[in-house]
CSV table of C-alpha atoms in Angstrom, one decimal:
chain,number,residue,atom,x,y,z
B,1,UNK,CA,47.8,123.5,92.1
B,2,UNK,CA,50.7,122.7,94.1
B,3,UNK,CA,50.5,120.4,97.6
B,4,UNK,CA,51.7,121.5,101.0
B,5,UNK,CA,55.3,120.5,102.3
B,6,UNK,CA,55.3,118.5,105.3
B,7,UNK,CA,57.6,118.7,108.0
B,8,UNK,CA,60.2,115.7,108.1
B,9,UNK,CA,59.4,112.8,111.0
B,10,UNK,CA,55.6,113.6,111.4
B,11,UNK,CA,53.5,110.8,112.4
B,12,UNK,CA,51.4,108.5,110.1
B,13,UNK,CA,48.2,109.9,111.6
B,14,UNK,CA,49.6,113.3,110.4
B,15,UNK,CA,50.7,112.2,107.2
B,16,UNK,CA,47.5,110.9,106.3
B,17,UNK,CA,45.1,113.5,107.0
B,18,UNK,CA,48.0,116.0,105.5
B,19,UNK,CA,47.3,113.5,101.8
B,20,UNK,CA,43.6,113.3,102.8
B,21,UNK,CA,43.4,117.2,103.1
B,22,UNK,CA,45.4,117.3,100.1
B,23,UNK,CA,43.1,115.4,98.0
B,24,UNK,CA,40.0,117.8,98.8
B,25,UNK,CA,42.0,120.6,97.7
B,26,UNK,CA,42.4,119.4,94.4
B,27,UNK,CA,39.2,118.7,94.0
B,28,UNK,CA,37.8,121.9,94.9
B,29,UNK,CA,40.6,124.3,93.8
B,30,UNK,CA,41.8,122.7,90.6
B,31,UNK,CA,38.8,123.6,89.0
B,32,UNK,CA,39.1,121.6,85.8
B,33,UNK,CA,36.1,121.3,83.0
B,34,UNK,CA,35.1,118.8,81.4
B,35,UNK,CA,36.3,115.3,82.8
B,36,UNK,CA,39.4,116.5,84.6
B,37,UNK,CA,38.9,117.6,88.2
B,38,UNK,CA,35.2,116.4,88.6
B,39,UNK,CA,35.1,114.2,91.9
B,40,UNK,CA,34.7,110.5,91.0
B,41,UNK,CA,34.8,107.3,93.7
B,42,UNK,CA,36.8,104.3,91.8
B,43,UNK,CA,37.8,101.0,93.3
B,44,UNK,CA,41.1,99.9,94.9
B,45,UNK,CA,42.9,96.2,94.3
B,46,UNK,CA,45.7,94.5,94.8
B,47,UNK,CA,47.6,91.7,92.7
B,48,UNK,CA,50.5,89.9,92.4
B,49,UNK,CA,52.7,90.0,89.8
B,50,UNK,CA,54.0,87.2,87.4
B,51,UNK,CA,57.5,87.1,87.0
B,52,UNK,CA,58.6,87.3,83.0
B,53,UNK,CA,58.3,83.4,81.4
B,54,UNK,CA,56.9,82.5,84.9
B,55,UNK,CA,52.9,80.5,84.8
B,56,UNK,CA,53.1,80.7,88.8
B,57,UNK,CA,52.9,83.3,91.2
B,58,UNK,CA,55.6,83.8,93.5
B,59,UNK,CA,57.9,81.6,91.3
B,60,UNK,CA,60.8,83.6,89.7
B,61,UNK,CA,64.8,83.8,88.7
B,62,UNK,CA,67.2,85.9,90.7
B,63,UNK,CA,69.6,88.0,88.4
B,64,UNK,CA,72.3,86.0,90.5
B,65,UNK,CA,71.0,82.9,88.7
B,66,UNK,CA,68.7,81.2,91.7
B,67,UNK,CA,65.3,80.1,91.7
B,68,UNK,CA,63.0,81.3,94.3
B,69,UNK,CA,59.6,79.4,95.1
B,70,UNK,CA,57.7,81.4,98.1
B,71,UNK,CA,55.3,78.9,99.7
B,72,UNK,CA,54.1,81.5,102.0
B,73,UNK,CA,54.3,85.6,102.1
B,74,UNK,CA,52.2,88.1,103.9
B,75,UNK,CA,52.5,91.4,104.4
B,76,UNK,CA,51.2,94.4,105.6
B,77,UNK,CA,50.9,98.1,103.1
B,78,UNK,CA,49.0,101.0,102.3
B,79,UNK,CA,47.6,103.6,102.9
B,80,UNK,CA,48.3,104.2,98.7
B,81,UNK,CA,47.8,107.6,96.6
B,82,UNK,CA,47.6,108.2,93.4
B,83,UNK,CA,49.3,111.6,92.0
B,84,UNK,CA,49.0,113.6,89.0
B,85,UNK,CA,53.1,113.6,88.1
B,86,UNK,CA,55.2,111.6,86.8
B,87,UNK,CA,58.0,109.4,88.7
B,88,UNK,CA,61.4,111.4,88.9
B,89,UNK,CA,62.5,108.0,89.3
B,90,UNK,CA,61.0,106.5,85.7
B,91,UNK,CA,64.1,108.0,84.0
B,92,UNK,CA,67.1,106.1,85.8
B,93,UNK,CA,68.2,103.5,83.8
B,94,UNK,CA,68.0,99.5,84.8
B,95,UNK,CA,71.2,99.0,84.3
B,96,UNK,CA,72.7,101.8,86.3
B,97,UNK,CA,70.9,100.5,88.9
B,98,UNK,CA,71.9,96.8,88.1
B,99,UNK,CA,75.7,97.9,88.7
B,100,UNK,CA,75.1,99.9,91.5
B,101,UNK,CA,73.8,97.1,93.5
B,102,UNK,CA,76.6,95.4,95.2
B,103,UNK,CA,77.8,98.8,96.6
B,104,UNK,CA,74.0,99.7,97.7
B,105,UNK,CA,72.9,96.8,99.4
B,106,UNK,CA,75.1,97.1,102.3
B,107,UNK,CA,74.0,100.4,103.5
B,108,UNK,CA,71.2,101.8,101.3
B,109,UNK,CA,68.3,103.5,102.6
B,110,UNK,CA,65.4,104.2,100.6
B,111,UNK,CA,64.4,107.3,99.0
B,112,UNK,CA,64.5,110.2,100.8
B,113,UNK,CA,62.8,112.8,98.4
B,114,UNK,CA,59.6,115.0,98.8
B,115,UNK,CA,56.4,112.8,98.8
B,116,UNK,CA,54.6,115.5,97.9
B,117,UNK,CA,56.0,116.6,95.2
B,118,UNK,CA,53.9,114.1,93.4
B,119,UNK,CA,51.6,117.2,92.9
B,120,UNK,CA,48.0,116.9,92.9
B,121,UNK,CA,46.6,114.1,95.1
B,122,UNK,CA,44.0,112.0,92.5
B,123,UNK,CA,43.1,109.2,94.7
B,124,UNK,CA,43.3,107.1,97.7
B,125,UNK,CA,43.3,104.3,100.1
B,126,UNK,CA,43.6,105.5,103.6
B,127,UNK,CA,44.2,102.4,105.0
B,128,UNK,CA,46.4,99.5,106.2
B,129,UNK,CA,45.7,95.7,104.6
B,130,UNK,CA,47.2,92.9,105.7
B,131,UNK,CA,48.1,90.7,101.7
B,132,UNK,CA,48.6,87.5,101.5
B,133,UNK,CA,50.8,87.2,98.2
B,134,UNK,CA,50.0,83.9,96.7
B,135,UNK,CA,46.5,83.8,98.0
B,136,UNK,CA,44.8,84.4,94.6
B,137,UNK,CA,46.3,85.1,91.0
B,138,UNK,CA,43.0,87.6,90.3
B,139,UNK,CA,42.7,90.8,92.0
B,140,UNK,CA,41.9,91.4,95.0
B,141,UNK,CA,38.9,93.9,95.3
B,142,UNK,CA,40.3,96.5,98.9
B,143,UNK,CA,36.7,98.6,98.4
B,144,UNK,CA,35.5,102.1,97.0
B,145,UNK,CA,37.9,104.6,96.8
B,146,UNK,CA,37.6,108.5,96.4
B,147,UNK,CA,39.3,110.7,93.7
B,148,UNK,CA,39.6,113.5,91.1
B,149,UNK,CA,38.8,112.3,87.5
B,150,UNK,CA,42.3,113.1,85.4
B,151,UNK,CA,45.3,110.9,84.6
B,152,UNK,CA,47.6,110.1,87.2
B,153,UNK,CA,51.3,109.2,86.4
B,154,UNK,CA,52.8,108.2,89.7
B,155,UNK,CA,52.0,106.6,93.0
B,156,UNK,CA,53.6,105.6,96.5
B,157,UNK,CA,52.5,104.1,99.2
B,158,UNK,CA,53.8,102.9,103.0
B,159,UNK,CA,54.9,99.8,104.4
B,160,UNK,CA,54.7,99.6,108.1
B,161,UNK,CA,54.1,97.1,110.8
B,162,UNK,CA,50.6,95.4,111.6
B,163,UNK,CA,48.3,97.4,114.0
B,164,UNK,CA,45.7,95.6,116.4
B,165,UNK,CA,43.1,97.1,114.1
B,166,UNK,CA,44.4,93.9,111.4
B,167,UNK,CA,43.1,91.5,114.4
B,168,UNK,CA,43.5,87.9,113.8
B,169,UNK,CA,45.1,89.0,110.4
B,170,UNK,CA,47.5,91.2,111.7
B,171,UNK,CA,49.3,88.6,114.3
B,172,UNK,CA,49.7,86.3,111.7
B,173,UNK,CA,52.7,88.4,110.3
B,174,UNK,CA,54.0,88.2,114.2
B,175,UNK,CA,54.9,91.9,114.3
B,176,UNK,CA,56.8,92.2,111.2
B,177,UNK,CA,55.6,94.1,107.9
B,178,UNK,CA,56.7,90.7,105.6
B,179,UNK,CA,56.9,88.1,106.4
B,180,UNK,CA,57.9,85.0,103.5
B,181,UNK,CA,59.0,81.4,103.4
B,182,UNK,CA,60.3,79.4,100.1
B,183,UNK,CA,63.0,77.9,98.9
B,184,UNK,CA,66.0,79.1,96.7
B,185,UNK,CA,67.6,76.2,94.6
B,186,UNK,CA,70.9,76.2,92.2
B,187,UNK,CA,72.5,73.4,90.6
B,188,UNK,CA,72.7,71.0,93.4
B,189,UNK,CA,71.8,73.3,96.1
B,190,UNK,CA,68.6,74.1,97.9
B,191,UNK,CA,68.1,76.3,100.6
B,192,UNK,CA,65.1,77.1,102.5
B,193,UNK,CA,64.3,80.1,104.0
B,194,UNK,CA,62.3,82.4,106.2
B,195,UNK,CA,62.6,86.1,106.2
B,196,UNK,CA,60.9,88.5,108.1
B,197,UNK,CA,61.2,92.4,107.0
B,198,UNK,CA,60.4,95.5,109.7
B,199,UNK,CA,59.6,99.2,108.7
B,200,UNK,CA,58.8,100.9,111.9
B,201,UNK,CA,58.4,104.7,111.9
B,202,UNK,CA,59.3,107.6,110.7
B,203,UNK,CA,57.5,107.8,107.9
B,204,UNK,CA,60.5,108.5,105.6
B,205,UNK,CA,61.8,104.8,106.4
B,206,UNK,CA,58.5,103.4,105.3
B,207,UNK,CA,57.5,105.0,102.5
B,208,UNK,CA,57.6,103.6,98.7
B,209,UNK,CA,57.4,106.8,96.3
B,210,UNK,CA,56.7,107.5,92.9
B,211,UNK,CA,56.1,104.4,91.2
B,212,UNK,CA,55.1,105.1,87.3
B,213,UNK,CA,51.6,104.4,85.6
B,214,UNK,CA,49.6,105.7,83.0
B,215,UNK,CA,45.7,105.1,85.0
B,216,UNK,CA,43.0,107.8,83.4
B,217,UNK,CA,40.8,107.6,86.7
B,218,UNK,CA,36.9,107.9,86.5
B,219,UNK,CA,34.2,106.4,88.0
B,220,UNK,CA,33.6,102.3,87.2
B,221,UNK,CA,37.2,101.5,87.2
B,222,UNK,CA,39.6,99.6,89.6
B,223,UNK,CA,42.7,100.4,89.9
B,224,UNK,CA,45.1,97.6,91.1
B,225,UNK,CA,48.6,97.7,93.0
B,226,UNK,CA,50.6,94.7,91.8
B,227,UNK,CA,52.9,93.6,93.9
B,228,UNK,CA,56.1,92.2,92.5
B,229,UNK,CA,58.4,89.3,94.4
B,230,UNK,CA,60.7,89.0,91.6
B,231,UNK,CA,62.0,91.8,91.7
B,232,UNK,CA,62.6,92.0,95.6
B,233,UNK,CA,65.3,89.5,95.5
B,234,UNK,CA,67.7,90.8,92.9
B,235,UNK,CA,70.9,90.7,94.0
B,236,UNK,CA,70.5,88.3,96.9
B,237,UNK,CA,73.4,85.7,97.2
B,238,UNK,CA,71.9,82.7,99.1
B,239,UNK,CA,74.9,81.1,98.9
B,240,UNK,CA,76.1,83.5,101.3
B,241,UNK,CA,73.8,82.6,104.1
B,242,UNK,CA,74.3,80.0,107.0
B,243,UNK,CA,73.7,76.0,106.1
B,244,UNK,CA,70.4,75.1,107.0
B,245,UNK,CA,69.9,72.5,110.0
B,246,UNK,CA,68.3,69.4,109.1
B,247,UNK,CA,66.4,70.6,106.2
B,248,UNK,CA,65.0,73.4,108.7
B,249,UNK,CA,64.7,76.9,107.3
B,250,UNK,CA,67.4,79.3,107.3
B,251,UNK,CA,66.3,82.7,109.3
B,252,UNK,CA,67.8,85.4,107.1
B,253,UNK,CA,68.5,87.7,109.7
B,254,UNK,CA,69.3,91.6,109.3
B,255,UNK,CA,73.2,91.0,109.3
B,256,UNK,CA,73.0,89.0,106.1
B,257,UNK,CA,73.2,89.9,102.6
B,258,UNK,CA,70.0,88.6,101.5
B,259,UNK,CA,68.6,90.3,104.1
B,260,UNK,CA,69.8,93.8,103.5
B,261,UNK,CA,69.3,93.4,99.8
B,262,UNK,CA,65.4,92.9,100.5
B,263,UNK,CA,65.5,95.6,102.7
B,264,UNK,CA,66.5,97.7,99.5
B,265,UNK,CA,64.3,96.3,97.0
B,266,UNK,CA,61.1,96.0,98.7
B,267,UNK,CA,60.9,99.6,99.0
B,268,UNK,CA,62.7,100.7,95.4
B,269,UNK,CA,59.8,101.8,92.9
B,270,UNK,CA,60.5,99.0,90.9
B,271,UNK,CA,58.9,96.6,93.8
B,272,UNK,CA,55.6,97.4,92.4
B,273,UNK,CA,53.6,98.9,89.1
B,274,UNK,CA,50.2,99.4,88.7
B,275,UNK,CA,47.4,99.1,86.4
B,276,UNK,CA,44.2,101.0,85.8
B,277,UNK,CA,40.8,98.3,85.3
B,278,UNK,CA,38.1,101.0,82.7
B,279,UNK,CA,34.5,99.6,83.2
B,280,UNK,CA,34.7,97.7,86.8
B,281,UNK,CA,31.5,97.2,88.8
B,282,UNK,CA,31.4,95.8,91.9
């Protein structure tokens, strides 16, 4: 079964009942026996990722040799779907991308392929959540969400800004999709920071596609979107941004190279992976 083509620009409310419809096509018209294609409801988590060697969340290395500690980070994703391909992306190789970076951080944009080309639409969460990143090193459980039993190889999701449905939650970010303070440290130096990242509409600006797993979905299983820090801040040079004022934070605005290389990362499919939980019960 393949999934309808969306027109470029639409809005998120049409983007997401375009998935939603989507996803009760393939139940319906995939017509699988067996376990593949029978309708199944799964749960939904989020997690943050360790960084290799590291016992602390939020605590990593920078491939420019600085250490970042977060001390807060927030930020607002979803809705996620789950999709029967594989990434188109999987295949590029780190290093390509490793030496590509100091050309791509001053004016990258982020992937501008087909969503949908995903295929088959194997789960979902249709909505919004406010994370707070260093909250909890165990998952946290979002709810129950509704699927096609079947192994599913890919998944993206959307960052965006918080809506007044977050409430209270929601204006803690102040408008902004992330929003992180911490410190960056090398040698001698120590910088602290505070760097707020925005992803307003269209949809194509906001979207994070085809990140790679290997989840089997059926029933009794949670599968968990781990967010991954270290791997937002490669290639940022804090050396580069402005001294900070009496030990005050530094704003990383857009104009600066931290900034911009952020802007890049947190929406590469290498920002976040995903693992699939057989046997969960709420």
């Amino acid at each position: 079964m393949s999934s309808p083509v969306f027109p470029r620009g639409m809005s998120r409310r049409a983007f997401t009942l375009g998935l939603g419809a989507a996803l009760a096509a393939g139940g319906s018209a995939c017509g699988l026996s067996g376990t593949g294609g029978r309708g199944i409801v799964f749960h939904m988590g989020l997690r943050t990722a360790l960084a290799p060697e590291a016992t602390q969340v939020g605590e990593f290395t920078t491939d420019t040799g600085w250490g970042v500690r977060l001390t807060s980070a927030r930020m607002v994703l979803g809705p996620i779907y789950l999709f029967e391909n594989a990434s188109p992306l999987q295949q590029q190789a780190r290093g390509v991308l490793r030496s590509l970076m100091d050309v791509l951080v001053p004016t990258a944009h982020a992937h501008d392929g087909d969503f949908f080309s995903g295929g088959t639409v194997l789960g979902e969460w249709d909505r919004e959540v406010v994370f707070d990143l260093l909250a909890q090193e165990d998952a946290r459980v979002l709810g129950r969400s509704p699927g096609i039993a079947g192994r599913a190889r890919s998944f993206s999701l959307l960052l965006q800004p918080p809506s007044r449905a977050l409430g209270d939650e929601g204006a803690a970010l102040q408008g902004h999709s992330v929003l992180m303070e911490g410190t960056a440290f090398r040698g001698e130096q120590r910088i602290p920071f505070r760097v707020a990242l925005d992803f307003p509409p269209p949809v194509e600006t906001q979207r994070v596609d085809f990140v790679p797993i290997e989840a089997d979905l059926d029933d009794d299983g949670l599968f968990v979107v781990e967010v991954r820090p270290h791997q937002w801040f490669q290639g940022a040079h804090f050396d580069r941004l402005p001294p900070s004022t009496e030990g005050l934070p530094v704003d990383v605005t857009p104009e600066t190279q931290v900034h911009r290389a952020l802007s890049v990362n947190v929406r590469r499919f290498t920002a976040f992976s995903g693992a699939w939980e057989p046997g969960f019960t709420s």
